[in-house]
XYZ file of C-alpha atoms in Angstrom:
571
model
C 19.321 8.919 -2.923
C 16.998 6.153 -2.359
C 19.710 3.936 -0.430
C 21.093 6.586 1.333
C 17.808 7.782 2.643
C 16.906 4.373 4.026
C 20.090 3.891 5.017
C 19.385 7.333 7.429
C 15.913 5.795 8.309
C 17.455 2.721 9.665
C 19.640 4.863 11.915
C 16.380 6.890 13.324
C 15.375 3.436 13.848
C 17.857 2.270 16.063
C 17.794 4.974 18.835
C 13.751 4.498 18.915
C 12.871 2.286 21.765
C 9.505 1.392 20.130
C 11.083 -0.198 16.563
C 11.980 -3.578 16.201
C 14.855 -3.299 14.147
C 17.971 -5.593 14.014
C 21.731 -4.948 14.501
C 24.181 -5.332 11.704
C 24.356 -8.890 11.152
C 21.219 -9.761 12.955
C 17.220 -10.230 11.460
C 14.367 -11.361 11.878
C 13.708 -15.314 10.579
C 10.533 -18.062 11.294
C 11.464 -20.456 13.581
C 9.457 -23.269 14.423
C 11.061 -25.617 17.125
C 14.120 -25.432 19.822
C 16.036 -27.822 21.200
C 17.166 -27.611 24.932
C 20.600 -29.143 25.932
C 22.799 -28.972 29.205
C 25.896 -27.669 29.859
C 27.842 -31.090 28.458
C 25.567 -30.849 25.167
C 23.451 -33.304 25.995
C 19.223 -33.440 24.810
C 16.850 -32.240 27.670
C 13.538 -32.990 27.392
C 10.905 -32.942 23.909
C 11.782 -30.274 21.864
C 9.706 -26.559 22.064
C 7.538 -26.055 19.760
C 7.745 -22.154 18.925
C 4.848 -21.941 16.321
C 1.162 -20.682 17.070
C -1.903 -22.176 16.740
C -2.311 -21.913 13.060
C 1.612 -23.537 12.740
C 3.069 -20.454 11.720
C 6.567 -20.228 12.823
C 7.757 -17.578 15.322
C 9.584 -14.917 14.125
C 12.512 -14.512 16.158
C 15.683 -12.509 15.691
C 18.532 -14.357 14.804
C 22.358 -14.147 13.675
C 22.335 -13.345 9.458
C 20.098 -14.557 8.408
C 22.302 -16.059 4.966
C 21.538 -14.987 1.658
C 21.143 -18.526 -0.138
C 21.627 -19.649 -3.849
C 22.223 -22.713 -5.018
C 25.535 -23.253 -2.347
C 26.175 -24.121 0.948
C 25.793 -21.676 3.289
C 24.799 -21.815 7.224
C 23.311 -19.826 9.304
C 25.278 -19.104 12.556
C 23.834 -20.839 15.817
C 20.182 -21.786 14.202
C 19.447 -23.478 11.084
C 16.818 -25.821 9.367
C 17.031 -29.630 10.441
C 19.342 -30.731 7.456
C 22.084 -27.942 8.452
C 21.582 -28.563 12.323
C 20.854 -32.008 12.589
C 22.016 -33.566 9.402
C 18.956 -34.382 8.919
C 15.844 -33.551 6.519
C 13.994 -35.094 3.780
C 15.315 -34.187 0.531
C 16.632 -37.266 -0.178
C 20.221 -35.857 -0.840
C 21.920 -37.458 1.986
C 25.368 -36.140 0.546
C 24.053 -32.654 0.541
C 23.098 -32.858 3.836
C 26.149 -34.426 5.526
C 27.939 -31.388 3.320
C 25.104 -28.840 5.058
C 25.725 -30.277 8.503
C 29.459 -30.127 8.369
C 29.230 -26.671 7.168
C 27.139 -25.769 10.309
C 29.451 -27.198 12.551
C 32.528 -25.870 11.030
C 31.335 -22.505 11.996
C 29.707 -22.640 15.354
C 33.870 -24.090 15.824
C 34.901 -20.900 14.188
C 32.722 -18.182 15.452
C 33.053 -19.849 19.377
C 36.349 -20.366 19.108
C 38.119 -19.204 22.721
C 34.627 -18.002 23.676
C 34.757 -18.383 27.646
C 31.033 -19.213 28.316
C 28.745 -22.165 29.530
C 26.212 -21.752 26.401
C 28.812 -21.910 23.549
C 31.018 -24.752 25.503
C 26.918 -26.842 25.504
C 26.831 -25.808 21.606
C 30.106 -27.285 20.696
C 29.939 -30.562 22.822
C 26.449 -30.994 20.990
C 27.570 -31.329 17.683
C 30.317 -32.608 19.119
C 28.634 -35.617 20.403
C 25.622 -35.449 18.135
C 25.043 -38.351 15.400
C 22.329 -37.824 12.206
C 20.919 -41.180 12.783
C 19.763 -40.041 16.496
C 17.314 -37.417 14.435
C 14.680 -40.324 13.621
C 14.305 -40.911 17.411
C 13.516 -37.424 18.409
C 10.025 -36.522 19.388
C 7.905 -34.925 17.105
C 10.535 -35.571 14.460
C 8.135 -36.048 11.702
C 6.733 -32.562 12.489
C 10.420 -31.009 13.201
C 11.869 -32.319 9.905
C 12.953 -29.091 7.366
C 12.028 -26.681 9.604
C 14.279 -24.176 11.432
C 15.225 -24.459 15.010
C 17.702 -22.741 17.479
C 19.012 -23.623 20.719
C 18.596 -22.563 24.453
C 20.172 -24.007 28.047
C 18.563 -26.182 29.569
C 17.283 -24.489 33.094
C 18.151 -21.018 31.662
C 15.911 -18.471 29.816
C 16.430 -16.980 26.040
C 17.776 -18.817 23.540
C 21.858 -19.388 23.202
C 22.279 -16.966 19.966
C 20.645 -13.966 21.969
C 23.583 -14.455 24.602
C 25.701 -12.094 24.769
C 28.993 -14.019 24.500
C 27.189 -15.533 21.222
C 26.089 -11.856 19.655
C 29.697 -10.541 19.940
C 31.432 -13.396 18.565
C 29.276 -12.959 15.776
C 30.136 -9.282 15.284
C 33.775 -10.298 15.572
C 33.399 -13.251 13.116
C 31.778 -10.549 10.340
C 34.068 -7.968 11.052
C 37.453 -10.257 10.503
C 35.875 -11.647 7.345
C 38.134 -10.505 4.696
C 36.858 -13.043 1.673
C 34.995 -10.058 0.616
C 36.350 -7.083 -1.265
C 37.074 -3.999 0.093
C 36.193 -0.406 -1.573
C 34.501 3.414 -1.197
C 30.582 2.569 -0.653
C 28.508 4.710 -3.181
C 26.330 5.223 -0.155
C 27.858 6.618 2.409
C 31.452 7.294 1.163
C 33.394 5.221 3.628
C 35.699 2.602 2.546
C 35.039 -0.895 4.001
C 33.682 -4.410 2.761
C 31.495 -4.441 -0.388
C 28.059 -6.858 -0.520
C 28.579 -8.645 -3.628
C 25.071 -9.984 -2.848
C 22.308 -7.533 -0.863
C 19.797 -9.037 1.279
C 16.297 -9.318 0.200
C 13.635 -7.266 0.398
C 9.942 -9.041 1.950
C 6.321 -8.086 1.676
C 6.008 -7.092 -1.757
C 2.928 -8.304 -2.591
C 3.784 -10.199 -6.142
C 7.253 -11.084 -5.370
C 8.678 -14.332 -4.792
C 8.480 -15.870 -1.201
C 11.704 -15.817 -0.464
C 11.806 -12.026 -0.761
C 13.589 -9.524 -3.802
C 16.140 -7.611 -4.623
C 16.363 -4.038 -4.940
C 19.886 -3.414 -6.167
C 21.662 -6.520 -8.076
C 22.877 -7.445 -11.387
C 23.180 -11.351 -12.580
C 23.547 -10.722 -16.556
C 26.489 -10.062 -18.815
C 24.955 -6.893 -20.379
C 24.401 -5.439 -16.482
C 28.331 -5.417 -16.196
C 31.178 -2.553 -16.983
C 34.876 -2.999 -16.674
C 34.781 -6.591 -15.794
C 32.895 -6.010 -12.278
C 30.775 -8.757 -11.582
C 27.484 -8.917 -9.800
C 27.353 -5.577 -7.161
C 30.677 -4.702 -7.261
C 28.790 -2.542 -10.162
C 27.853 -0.084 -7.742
C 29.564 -0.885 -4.814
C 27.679 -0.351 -1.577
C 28.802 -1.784 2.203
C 27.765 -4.355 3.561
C 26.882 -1.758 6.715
C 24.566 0.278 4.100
C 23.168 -2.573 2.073
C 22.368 -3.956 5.355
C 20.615 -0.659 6.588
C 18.912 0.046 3.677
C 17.229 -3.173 3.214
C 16.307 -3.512 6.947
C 14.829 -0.359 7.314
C 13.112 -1.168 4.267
C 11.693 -4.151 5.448
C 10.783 -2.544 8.590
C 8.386 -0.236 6.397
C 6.910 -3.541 4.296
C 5.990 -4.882 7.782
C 1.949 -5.484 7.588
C 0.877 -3.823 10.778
C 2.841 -0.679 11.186
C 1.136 1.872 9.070
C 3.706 2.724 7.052
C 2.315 0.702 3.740
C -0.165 1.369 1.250
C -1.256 -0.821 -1.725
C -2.571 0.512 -4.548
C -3.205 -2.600 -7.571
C 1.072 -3.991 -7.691
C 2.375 -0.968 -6.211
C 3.454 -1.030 -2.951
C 4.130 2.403 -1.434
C 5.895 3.269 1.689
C 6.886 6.600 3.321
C 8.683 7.902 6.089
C 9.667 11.570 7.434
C 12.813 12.512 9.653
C 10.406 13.737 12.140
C 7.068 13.474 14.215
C 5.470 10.119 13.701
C 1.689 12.451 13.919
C 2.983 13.139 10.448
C 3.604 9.405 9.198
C 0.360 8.636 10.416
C -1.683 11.470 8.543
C -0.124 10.673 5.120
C -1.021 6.945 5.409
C -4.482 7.986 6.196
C -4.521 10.541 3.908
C -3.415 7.985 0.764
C -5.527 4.727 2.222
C -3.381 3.011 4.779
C -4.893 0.122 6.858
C -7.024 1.562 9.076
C -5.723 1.755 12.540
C -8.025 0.015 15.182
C -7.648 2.466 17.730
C -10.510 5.033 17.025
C -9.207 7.580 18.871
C -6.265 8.078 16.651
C -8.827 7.688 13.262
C -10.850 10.356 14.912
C -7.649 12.270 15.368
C -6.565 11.697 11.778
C -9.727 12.847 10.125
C -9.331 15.955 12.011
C -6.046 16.732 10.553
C -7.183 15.880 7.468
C -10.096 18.089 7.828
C -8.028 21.241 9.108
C -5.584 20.479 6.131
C -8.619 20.609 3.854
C -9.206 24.239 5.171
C -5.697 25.517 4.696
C -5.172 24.943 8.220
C -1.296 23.518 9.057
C -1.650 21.120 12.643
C 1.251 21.693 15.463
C 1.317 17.765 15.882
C 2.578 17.253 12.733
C 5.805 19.203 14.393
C 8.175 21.019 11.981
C 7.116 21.491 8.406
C 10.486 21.841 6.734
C 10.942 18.011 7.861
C 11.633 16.145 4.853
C 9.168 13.623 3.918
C 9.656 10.746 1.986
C 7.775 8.476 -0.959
C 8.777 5.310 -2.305
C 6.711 3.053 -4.575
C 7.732 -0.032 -5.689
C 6.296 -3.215 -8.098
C 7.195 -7.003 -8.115
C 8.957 -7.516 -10.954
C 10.143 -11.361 -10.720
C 13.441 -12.055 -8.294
C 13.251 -7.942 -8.210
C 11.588 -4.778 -7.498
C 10.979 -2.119 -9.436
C 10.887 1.761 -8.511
C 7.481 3.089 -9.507
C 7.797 6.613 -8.054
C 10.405 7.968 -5.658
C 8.992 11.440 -3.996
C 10.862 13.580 -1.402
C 9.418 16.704 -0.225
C 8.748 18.034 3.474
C 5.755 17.132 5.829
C 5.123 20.980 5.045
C 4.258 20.716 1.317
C 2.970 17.376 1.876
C -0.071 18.260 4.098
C -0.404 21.640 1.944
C -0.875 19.000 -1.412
C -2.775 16.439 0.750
C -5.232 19.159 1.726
C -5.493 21.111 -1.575
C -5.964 17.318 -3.010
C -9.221 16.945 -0.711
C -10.691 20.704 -1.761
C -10.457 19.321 -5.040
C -12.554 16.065 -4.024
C -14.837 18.098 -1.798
C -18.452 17.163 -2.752
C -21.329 16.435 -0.754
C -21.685 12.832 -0.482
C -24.702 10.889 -0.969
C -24.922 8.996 2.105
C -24.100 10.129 5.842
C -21.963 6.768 5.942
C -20.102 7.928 2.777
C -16.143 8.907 3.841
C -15.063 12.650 3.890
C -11.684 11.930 2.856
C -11.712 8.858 0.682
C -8.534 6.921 -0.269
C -6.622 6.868 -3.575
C -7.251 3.014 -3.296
C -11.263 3.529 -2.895
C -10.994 6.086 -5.817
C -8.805 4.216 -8.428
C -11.317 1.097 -8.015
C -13.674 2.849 -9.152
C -11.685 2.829 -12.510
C -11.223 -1.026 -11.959
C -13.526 -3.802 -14.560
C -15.701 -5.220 -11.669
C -14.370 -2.474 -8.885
C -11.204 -4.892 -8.690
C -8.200 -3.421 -6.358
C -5.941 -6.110 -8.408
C -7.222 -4.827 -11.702
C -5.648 -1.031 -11.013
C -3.399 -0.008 -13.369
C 0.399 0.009 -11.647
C 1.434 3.419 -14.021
C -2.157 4.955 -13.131
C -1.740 4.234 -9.138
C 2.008 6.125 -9.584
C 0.785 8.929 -11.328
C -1.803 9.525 -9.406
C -0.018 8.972 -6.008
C 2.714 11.368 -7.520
C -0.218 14.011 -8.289
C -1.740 13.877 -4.866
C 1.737 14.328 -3.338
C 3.450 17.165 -5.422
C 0.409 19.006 -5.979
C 0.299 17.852 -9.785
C -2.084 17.610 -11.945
C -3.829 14.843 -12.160
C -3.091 11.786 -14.581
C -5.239 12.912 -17.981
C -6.509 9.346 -18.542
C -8.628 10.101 -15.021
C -11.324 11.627 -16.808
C -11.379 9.426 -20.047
C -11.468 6.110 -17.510
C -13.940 7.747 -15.606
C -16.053 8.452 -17.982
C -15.812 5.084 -19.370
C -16.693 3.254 -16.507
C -19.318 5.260 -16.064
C -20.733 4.105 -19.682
C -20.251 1.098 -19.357
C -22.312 0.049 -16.015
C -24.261 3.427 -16.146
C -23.807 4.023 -12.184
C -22.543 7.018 -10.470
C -21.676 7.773 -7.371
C -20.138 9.725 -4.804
C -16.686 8.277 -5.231
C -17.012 9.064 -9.288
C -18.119 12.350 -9.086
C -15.863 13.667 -6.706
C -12.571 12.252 -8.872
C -14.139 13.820 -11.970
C -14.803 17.369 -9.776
C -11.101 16.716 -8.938
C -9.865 16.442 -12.261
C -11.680 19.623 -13.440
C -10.988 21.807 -10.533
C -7.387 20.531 -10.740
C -6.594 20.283 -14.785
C -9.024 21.991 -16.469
C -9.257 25.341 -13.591
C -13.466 24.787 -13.483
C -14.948 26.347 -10.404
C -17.506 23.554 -9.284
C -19.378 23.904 -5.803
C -20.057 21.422 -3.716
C -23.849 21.288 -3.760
C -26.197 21.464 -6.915
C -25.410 25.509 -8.601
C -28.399 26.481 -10.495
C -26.381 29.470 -11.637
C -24.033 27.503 -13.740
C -25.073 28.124 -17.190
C -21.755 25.594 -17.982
C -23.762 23.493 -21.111
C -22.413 20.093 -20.139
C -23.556 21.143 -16.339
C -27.106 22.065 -17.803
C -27.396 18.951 -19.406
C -26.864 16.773 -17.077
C -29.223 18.135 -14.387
C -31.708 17.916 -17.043
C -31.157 14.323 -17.693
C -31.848 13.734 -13.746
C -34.720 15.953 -14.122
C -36.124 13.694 -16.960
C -35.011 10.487 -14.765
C -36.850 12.310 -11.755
C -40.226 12.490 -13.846
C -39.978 8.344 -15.000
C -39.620 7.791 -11.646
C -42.647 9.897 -10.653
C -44.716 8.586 -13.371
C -43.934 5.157 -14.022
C -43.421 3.178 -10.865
C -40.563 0.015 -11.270
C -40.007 0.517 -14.490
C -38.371 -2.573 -16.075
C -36.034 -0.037 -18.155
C -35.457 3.088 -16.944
C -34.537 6.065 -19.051
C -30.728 6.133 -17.407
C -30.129 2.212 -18.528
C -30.938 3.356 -21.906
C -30.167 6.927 -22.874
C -27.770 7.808 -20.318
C -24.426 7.035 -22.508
C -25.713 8.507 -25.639
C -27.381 11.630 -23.732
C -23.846 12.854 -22.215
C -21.952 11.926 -25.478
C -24.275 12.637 -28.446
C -27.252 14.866 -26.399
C -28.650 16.451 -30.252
C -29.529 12.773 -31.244
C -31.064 11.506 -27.479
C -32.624 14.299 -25.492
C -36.039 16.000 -27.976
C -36.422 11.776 -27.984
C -36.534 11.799 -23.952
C -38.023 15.059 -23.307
C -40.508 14.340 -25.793
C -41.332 11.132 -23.564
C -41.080 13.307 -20.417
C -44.218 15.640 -21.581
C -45.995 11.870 -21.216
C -44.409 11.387 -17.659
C -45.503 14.779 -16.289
C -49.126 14.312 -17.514
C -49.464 11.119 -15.235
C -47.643 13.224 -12.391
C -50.170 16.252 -12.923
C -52.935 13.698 -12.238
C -51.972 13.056 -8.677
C -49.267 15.663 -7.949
C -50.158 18.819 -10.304
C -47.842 21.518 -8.043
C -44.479 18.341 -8.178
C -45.418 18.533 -12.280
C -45.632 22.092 -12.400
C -41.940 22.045 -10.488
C -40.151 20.027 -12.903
C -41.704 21.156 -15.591
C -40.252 24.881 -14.612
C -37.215 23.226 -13.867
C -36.516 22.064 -17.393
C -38.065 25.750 -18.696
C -35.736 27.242 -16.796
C -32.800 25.112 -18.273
C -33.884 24.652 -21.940
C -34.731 28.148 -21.506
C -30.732 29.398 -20.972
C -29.864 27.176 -24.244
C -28.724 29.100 -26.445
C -31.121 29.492 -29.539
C -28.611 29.159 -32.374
C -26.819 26.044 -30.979
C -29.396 24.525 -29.517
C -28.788 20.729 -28.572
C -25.164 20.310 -30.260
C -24.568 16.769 -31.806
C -21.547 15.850 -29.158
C -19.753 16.786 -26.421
C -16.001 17.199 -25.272
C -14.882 14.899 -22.735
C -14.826 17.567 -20.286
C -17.857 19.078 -21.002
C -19.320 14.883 -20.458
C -17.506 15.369 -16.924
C -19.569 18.448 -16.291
C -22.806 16.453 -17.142
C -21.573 13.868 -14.657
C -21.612 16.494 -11.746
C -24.372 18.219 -13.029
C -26.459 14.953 -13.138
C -24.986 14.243 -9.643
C -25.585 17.680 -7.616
C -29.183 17.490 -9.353
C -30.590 14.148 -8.166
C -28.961 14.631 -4.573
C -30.834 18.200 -4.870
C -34.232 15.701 -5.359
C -33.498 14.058 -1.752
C -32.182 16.906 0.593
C -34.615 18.215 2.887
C -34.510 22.348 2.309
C -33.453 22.513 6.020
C -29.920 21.072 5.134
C -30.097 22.812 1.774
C -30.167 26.213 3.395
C -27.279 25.120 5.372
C -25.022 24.431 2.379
């Protein structure tokens, strides 16, 4: 299902103007130099140097490009020095004469009978061209290893982009009958089968050279004899559109990747791209520069939020697709694959956000914040890298089926939260989210002084308590939150008589200069110890969920301390 829907992707692909996407038998490969020649294959001028200013090579689309082991195998019109020239510095001057011969055999083969003034230059090159000359080139100690392609002298493009070139290349793969022939798994046609399936780049994690998605290399991976992917036997046509539409959604800069710790997730839909953009938004893609689309976005999001379905996101039986994948050595691993339609993904998007809804502390603080921005704050030292990989999935999975929400949210939370004693917006709305979502608790936004919720109660009268040290003791070198706050929302019987106790002493200071702000917070913890009940009193622990409901409580109470009752009235 996976292949098959990429493989559909990569057809989308190729009738929009606006994606770079190859042909069969064509991608996209660094190249960092070019050599010019004339119509007899001789050397004009120094050679172009292709890369930019920080000597990154150009990428370029090119013939193949190969899929190289440990054999010879050359690239088709374009090559690194040692396959082009005969030339590099590996110091395996048998190798390269080998790699050089190879290239030359089949620019002979693929041009063969091809009737034009580029491929006839080509051919009397090499024809004409001796290794030893390589040393003499300009800029050959710069040029050396890297790869380089060819264009005519006097003549824009480069010679593989010529026309004559691109169809004796098609011709070339299409008469290759080395390979085996059988019905591809993927889209139930019979033609050749990719032993081998190009790789997959821009994994963070993987290796350089790129990974693969489908293959098998070990004894135990084989049945009935059938050796490497003749396992599961998929075309060359499909292996080659799955892996460059693939590729095409790994690209950095076109919003269709988000990385949460090692998982890498892309998506796609059959439909409007308004829709593409909103779920990368929505889960934490790179934020686009242009502000009138993020201004756009956020409105989506927002109507979304309210139930509200937009008309730019087009139709929402459109199926929409999620794919999250993890480095694992020369491969990748499926995290997560999620298909649904752009309908029930902006319906789980926006019931995700209602869950998060909570006012936030600051004006600069985001309405809709990322998975990415939310699962740090489960991270030792807020570190994207030290995410858990199963946690990101899960939770990425929630958000788009309309889940619940991973149960080691809260316990993480909550740990985090003991450990550096700081919450914030970001923490308090994931724990709302978990409670509204998983345990069905009915939490508003703002501070509710009618939830008699004991977990609720005792956290607003920990930031009571907090509120009167503050009042009464000015920079306190320990404050009562770096040392009771841990203990007061897991074991409250043992910690708060000992703080309210101390908070009598704190609201006789404030009564000195501020008797009506004592007489305030002193009805404010009446009014909570008050609705305890008598019998229970303050019990000796408390359930994980009832210590999330001391976290909002504690929240929604000291925000309550700093909103002017103009705004309050408003909520």
């Amino acid at each position: 299902m996976i292949l098959y829907a990429l493989s559909q992707y990569y057809q989308r692909l190729l009738d929009d103007s606006e994606a770079t996407v190859s042909d069969y038998g064509f991608g996209r490969q660094g190249v960092h130099f070019c050599l010019s020649i004339s119509p007899e294959g001789d050397l004009m001028g120094r050679p172009l140097d292709l890369r930019d200013e920080k000597g990154r090579a150009k990428k370029i689309e090119v013939p193949g490009p190969m899929l190289r082991a440990a054999g010879v195998a050359s690239n088709f019109a374009w090559d690194n020095t040692g396959y082009v020239l005969g030339a590099d510095a590996k110091g395996k001057p048998e190798r390269t004469a080998e790699t050089h011969a190879a290239f030359k055999s089949l620019v002979k083969t693929v041009l063969d009978g091809v009737d034009d003034i580029g491929a006839k230059a080509l051919v009397a090159f090499l024809e004409k061209w001796d290794p030893a000359q390589a040393e003499t080139l300009p800029d050959w100690e710069e040029m050396i290893g890297w790869n380089i392609v060819f264009m005519l002298d006097g003549e824009p493009g480069y010679l593989h982009d010529r026309p004559a070139f691109r169809e004796a290349w098609v011709r070339h793969l299409a008469a290759d009958t080395s390979k085996p022939t059988g019905m591809c798994l993927v889209t139930g046609e019979t033609g050749n089968i990719a032993l081998t399936h190009p790789k997959i780049k821009g994994v963070p994690g993987s290796q350089m050279a790129g990974a693969s998605l489908v293959s098998f290399n070990i004894d135990s991976a084989e049945s009935f004899g059938k050796k490497q992917s003749l396992n599961a036997p998929v075309s060359d046509h499909a292996a080659f559109a799955y892996t460059t539409a693939l590729n095409y959604l790994l690209e950095a800069d076109n919003g269709h990747k988000v990385q949460l710790g090692e998982t890498t997730i892309v998506f796609w839909s059959d439909g409007a791209d308004e829709a593409e953009k909103l779920f990368g938004c929505g889960i934490g893609a790179k934020r686009a520069d242009d502000e009138t689309l993020v201004t756009r976005l956020e409105l989506y999001l927002s109507a979304l939020v309210q139930g509200q379905f937009p008309d730019a996101l087009g139709s929402a039986e459109t199926p929409f697709y999620v794919l999250g994948i993890s480095p694992n050595a020369a491969r990748l691993s499926v995290r997560f694959w999620l298909v649904g339609t752009v309908g029930s993904m902006a319906e789980n998007l926006g019931a995700h956000y209602r869950a998060l809804a909570i006012k936030p502390r600051f004006d600069t603080d985001f309405a809709h914040p990322s998975p990415w921005q939310l699962l740090r704050e489960l991270a030792p030292q807020r570190d994207g890298k030290n995410i858990s990989p199963l946690l990101s999935g899960q939770f990425v999975r929630a958000i788009t089926l309309g889940q619940p929400y991973p149960q080691t949210i809260l316990t993480a939370a909550l740990g985090r939260i003991r450990i550096d004693k700081e919450m914030n917006y970001l923490r308090a709305a994931l724990i709302k989210a978990f409670l509204v979502r998983n345990r069905n608790q009915e939490i508003h936004m703002t501070l509710d002084t009618t939830n008699t919720d004991i977990g609720y109660r005792f956290g607003r009268l920990f930031a009571i308590v907090e509120r009167i040290q503050e009042l009464a003791i000015k920079n306190a070198n320990a404050t009562v939150r770096d040392r009771f706050f841990a203990s007061a929302m897991a074991t409250p019987g043992r910690t708060f008589p000992v703080i309210l106790k101390n908070a009598q002493h704190g609201l006789a200071k404030i009564r000195k200069d501020s008797k009506g702000m004592a007489i305030n917070l002193e009805k404010q913890i009446q009014e909570i110890v008050g609705g305890l009940d008598s019998t229970v009193g303050f019990p000796s622990s408390l359930s994980s969920e009832k210590q999330g409901l001391f976290i909002i409580g504690y929240y929604q109470q000291r925000q309550d301390f700093f909103t002017k009752k103009d705004e309050k009235l408003e909520d």
